[in-house]
Coordinates of C-alpha atoms in Angstrom, one line a residue:
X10 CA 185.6 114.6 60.6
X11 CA 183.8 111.2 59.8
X12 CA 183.4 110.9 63.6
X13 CA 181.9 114.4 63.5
X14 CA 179.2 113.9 61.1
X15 CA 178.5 110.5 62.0
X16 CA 177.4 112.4 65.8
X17 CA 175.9 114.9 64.0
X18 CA 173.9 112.7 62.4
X19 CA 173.2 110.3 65.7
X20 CA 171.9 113.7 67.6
X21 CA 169.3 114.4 64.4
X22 CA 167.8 111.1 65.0
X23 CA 167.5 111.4 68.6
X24 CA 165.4 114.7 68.3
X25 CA 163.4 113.2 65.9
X26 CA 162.5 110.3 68.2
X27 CA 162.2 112.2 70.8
X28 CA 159.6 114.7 68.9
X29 CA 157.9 112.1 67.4
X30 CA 157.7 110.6 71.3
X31 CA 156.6 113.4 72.3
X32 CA 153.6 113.4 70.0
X33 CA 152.9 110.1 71.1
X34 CA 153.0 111.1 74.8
X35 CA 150.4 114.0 74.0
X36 CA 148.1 112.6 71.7
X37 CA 147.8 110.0 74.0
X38 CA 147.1 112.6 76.9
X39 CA 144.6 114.1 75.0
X40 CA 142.6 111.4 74.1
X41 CA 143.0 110.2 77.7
X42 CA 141.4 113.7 78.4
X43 CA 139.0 113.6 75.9
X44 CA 137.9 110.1 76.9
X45 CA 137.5 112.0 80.3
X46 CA 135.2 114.6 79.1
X47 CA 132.9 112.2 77.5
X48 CA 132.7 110.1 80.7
X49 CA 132.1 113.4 82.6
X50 CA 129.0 114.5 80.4
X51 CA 127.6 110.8 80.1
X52 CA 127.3 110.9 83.9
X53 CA 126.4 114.1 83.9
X54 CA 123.2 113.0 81.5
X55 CA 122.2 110.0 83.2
X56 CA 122.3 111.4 86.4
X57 CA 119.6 114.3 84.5
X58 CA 117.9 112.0 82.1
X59 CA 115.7 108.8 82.2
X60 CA 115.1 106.8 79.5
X61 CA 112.2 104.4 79.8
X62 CA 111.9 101.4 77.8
X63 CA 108.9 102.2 75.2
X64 CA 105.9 100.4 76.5
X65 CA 103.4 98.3 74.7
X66 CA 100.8 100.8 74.9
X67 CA 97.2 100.9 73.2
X68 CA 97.0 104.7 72.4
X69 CA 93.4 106.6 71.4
X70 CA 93.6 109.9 69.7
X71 CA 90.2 111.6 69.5
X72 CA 89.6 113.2 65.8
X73 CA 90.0 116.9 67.8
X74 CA 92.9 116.0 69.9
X75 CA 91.0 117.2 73.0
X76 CA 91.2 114.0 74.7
X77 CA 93.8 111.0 74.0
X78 CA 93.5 108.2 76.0
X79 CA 96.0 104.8 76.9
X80 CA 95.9 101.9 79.0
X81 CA 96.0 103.8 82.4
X82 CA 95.2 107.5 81.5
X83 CA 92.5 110.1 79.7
X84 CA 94.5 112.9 78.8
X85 CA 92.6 116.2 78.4
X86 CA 93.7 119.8 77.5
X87 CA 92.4 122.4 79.6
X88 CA 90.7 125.6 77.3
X89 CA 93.3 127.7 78.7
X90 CA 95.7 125.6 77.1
X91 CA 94.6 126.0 73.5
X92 CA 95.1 129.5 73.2
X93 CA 99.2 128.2 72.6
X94 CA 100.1 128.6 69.6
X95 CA 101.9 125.1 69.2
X96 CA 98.8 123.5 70.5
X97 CA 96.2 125.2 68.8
X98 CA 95.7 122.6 65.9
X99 CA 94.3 119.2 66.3
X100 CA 97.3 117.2 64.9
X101 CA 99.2 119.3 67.4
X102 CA 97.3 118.4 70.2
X103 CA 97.5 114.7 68.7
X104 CA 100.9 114.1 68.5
X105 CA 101.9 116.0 71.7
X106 CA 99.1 113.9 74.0
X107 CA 100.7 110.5 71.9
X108 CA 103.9 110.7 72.9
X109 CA 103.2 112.1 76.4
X110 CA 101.1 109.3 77.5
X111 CA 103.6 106.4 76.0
X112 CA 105.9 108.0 78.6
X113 CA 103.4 108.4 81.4
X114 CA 102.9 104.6 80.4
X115 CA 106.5 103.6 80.9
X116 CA 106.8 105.5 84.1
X117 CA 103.6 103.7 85.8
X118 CA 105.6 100.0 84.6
X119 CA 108.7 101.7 86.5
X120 CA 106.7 102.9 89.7
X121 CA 104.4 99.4 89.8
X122 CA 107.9 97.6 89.4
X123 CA 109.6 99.5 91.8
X124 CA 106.8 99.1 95.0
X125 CA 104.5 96.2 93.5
X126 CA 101.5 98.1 94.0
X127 CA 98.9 99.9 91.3
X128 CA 96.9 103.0 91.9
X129 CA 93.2 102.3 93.0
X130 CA 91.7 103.4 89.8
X131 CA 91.7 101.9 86.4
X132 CA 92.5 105.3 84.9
X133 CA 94.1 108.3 86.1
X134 CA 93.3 111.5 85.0
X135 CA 95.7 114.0 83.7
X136 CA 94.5 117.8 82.8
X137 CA 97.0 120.3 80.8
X138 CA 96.8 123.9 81.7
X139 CA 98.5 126.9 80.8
X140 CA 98.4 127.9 84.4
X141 CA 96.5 126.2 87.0
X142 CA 95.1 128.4 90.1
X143 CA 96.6 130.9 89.4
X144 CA 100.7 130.0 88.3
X145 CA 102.7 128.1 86.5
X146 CA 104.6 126.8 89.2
X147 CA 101.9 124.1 90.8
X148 CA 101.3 120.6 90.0
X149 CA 98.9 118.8 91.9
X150 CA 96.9 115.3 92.3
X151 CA 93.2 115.4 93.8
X152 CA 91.6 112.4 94.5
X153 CA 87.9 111.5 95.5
X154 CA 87.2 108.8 98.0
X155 CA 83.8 107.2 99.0
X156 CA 83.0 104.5 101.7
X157 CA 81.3 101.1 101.3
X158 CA 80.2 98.7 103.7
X159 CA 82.8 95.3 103.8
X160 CA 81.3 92.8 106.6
X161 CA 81.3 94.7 109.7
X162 CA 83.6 97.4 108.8
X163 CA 83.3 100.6 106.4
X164 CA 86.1 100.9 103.6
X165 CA 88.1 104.0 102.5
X166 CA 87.9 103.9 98.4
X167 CA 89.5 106.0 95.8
X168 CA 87.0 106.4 93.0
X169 CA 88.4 109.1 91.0
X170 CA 92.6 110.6 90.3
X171 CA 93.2 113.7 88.7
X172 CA 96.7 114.6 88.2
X173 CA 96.4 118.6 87.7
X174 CA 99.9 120.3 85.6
X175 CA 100.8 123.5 83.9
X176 CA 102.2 123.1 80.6
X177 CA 105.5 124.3 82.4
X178 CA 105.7 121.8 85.1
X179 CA 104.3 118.5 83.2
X180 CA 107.2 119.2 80.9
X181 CA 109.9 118.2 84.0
X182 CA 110.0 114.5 83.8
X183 CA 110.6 114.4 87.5
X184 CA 107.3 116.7 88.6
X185 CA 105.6 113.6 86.2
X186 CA 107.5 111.1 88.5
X187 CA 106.2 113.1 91.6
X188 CA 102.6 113.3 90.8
X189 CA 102.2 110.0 89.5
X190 CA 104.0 108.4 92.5
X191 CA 100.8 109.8 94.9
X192 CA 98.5 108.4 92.3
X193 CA 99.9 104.9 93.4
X194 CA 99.7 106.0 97.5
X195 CA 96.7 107.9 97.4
X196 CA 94.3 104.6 98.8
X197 CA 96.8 104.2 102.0
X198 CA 95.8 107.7 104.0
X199 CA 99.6 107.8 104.5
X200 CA 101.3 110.5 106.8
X201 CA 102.3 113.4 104.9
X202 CA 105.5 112.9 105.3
X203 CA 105.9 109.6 104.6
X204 CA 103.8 110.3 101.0
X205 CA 105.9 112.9 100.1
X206 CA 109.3 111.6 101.1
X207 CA 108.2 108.5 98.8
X208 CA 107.2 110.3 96.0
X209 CA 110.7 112.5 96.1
X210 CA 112.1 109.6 96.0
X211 CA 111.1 108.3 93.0
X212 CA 111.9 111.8 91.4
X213 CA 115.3 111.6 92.7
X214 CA 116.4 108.1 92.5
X215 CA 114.6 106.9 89.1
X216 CA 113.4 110.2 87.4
X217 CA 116.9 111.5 88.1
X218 CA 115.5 114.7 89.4
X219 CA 118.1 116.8 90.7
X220 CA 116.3 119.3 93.0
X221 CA 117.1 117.5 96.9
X222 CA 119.8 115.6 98.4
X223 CA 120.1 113.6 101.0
X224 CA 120.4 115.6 104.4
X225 CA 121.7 114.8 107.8
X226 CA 118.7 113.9 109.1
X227 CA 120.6 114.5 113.0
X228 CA 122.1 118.3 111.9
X229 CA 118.7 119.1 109.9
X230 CA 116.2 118.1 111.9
X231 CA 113.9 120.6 113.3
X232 CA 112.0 120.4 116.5
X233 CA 108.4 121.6 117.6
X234 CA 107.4 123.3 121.1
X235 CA 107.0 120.0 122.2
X236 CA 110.5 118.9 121.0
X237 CA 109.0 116.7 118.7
X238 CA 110.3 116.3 115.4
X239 CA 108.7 119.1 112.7
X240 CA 108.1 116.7 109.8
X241 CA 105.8 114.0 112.1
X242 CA 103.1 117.0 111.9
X243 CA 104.6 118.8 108.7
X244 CA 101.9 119.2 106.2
X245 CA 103.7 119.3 102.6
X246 CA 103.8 122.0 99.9
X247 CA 101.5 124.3 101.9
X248 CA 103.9 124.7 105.1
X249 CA 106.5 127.5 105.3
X250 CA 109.2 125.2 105.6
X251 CA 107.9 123.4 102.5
X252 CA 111.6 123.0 100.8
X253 CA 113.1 121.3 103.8
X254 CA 110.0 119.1 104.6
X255 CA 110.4 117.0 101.2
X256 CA 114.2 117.4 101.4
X257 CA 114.1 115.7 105.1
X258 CA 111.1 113.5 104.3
X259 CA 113.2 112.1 101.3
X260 CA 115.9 111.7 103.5
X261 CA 114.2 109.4 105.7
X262 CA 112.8 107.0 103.0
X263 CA 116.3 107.1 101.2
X264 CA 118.6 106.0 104.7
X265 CA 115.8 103.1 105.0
X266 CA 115.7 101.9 101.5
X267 CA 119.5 101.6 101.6
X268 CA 119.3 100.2 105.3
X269 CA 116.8 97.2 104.0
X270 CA 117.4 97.2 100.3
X271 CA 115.2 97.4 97.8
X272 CA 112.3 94.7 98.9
X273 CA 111.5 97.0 101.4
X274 CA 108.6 99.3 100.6
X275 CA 107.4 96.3 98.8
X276 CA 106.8 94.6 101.8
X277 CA 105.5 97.0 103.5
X278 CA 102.6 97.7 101.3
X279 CA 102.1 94.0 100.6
X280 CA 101.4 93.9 104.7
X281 CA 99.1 96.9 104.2
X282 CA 97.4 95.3 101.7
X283 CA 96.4 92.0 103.7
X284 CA 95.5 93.6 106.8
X285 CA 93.3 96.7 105.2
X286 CA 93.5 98.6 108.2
X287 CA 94.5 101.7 106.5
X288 CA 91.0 101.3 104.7
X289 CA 89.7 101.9 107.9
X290 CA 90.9 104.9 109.1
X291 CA 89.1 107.8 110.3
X292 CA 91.7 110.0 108.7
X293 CA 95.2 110.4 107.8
X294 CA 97.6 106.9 109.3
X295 CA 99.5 107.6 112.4
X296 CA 103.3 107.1 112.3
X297 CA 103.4 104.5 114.7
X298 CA 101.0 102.5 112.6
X299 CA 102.9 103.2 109.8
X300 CA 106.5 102.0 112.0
X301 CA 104.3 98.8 113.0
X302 CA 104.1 97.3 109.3
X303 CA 108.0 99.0 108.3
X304 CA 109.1 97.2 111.7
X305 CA 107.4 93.7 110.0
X306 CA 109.3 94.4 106.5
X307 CA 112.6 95.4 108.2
X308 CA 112.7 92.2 110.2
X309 CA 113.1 94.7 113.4
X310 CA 111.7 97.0 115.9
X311 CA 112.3 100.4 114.5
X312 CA 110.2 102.2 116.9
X313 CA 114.0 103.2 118.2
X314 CA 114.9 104.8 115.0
X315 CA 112.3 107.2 114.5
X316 CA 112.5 108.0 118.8
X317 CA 116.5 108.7 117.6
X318 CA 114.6 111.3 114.9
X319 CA 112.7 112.2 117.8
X320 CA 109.2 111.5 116.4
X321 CA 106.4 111.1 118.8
X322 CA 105.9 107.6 119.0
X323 CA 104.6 104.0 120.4
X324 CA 104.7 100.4 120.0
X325 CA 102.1 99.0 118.5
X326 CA 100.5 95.5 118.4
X327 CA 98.1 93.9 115.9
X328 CA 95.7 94.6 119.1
X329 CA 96.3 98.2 119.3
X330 CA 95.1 98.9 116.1
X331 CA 92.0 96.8 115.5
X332 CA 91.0 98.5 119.4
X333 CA 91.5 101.6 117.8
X334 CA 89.8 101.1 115.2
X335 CA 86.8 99.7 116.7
X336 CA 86.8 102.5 119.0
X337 CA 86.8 105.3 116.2
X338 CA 84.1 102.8 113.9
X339 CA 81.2 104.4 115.6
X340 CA 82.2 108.2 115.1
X341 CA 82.3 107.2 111.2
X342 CA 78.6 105.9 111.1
X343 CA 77.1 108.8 113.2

């Protein structure tokens, strides 16, 4: 009998350890699950969200809140614009243009930091409208150039940069990123696609945009008449196949950033800079120019790279281009 309660007794304990291991099994699962969760959103949010170290910024307010002004910008709200209600007072207007421009300011340290090079103007720019020709749904950057005389040759300047948003679209960090990013490209005349595959790359890779991924640039390619490559003559937002040109010109500038790393682009417009060819071009830069200085910065030819895209394209020398220029120099002074 003894022996009997004595088991009984033995088999309580062992259920109880066994619950209480239990417990210990599945909180632990949980938490384990939990922990899982958390990592899932946190990636989730970084891969969405950029946050930009808060720049030491010299912000003016004027007493209206029509125009605020920083280090790099002259904010201004269109009249359209003040018909909102949450814009329709001048402290609105004040504190909205404030903390707008601190982050435009931290996002022109990122894009200087990120190519080495600074938009041709002291200050950009930047008009808010309710909607802007006619929708919601366009962002744009205009730029005014002039020409002045330098020795024997006639320079390409950017005298003016207006970046042009809808309330709607100035409010996605990454259509900021965008725009901002041809502000800094707008004094190289640089083939559309080449422009555009940049900026989308800055809205992808550091304004954690989400709205392209990198494409098979072999399976997606598309071809002209002339079995050229459709992006070499693609002309951006305007083009029917406007969704895939910045999705395949992205895709070109991403495969060569992570091909040469990230002192790439750098070094190609530090090369741009010291020659100033690009200042003297008729009009928009030729891709084999633009393959001659990548070729420089990649430490290799990559004329058979862009032939593998099937671009329509040439070797060029230092030669080439100063004979090419000299040979369109005249048509620009007539």
């Amino acid at each position: 009998m003894r022996i009997l309660r004595a088991s009984k007794k033995h088999v309580k304990l062992l259920i109880v350890h066994f619950a209480i291991a239990i417990c210990i099994t599945s909180c632990a699962s949980l938490e384990k699950s939990r922990q899982r969760q958390r990592e899932k959103i946190k990636q989730q949010q970084s891969k969405r969200y950029l946050t930009l170290p808060r720049p030491d910024a010299q912000i003016s307010v004027s007493p209206d809140g029509l125009k605020i002004g920083s280090d790099h910008y002259e904010l201004t709200f269109h009249e359209d614009l003040l018909k909102r209600r949450s814009l329709d007072e001048s402290k609105e207007r004040q504190e909205f243009g404030h903390g707008a421009l601190l982050y435009m300011e931290s996002l022109y340290k990122y894009i200087h930091e990120l190519f080495h090079i600074e938009p041709p103007t002291r200050r950009i720019g930047i008009v808010l409208y309710e909607t802007f020709q006619g929708t919601t749904r366009r962002a744009m950057t205009e730029s005014r150039h002039a020409t002045v005389p330098q020795g024997n040759a006639l320079l390409k300047t950017v005298g003016n940069i207006v970046m042009h948003f809808p309330m709607a679209m100035f409010d996605e960090r990454e259509v900021r990123a965008h725009e901002l990013t041809h502000a800094f490209t707008a004094n190289y005349y640089l083939p559309t696609w080449f422009t555009e595959g940049i900026a989308v790359f800055v809205q992808i890779q550091y304004a954690r945009g989400g709205d392209f991924r990198p494409l098979d640039l072999q399976e997606n390619m598309k071809v002209d008449m002339d079995d050229v490559n459709a992006i070499q003559s693609w002309r951006g937002h305007a083009s029917v196949d406007a969704q895939w040109g910045y999705g395949y010109s992205f895709s070109i500038v991403k495969e060569l950033y992570n091909l040469y790393g990230e002192g790439f682009y750098p070094e190609v417009f530090r090369l741009m800079e010291a020659d100033r060819y690009h200042q003297q071009l008729p009009g928009e830069m030729k891709t084999s120019m633009l393959i001659y200085y990548m070729s420089q910065a990649a430490g290799e030819d990559l004329v058979p790279y862009f032939e593998n895209l099937k671009f329509n394209v040439r070797r060029l020398t230092r030669d080439d281009i100063e004979s090419a220029l000299r040979i369109a120099a005249p048509t620009r002074q007539r």
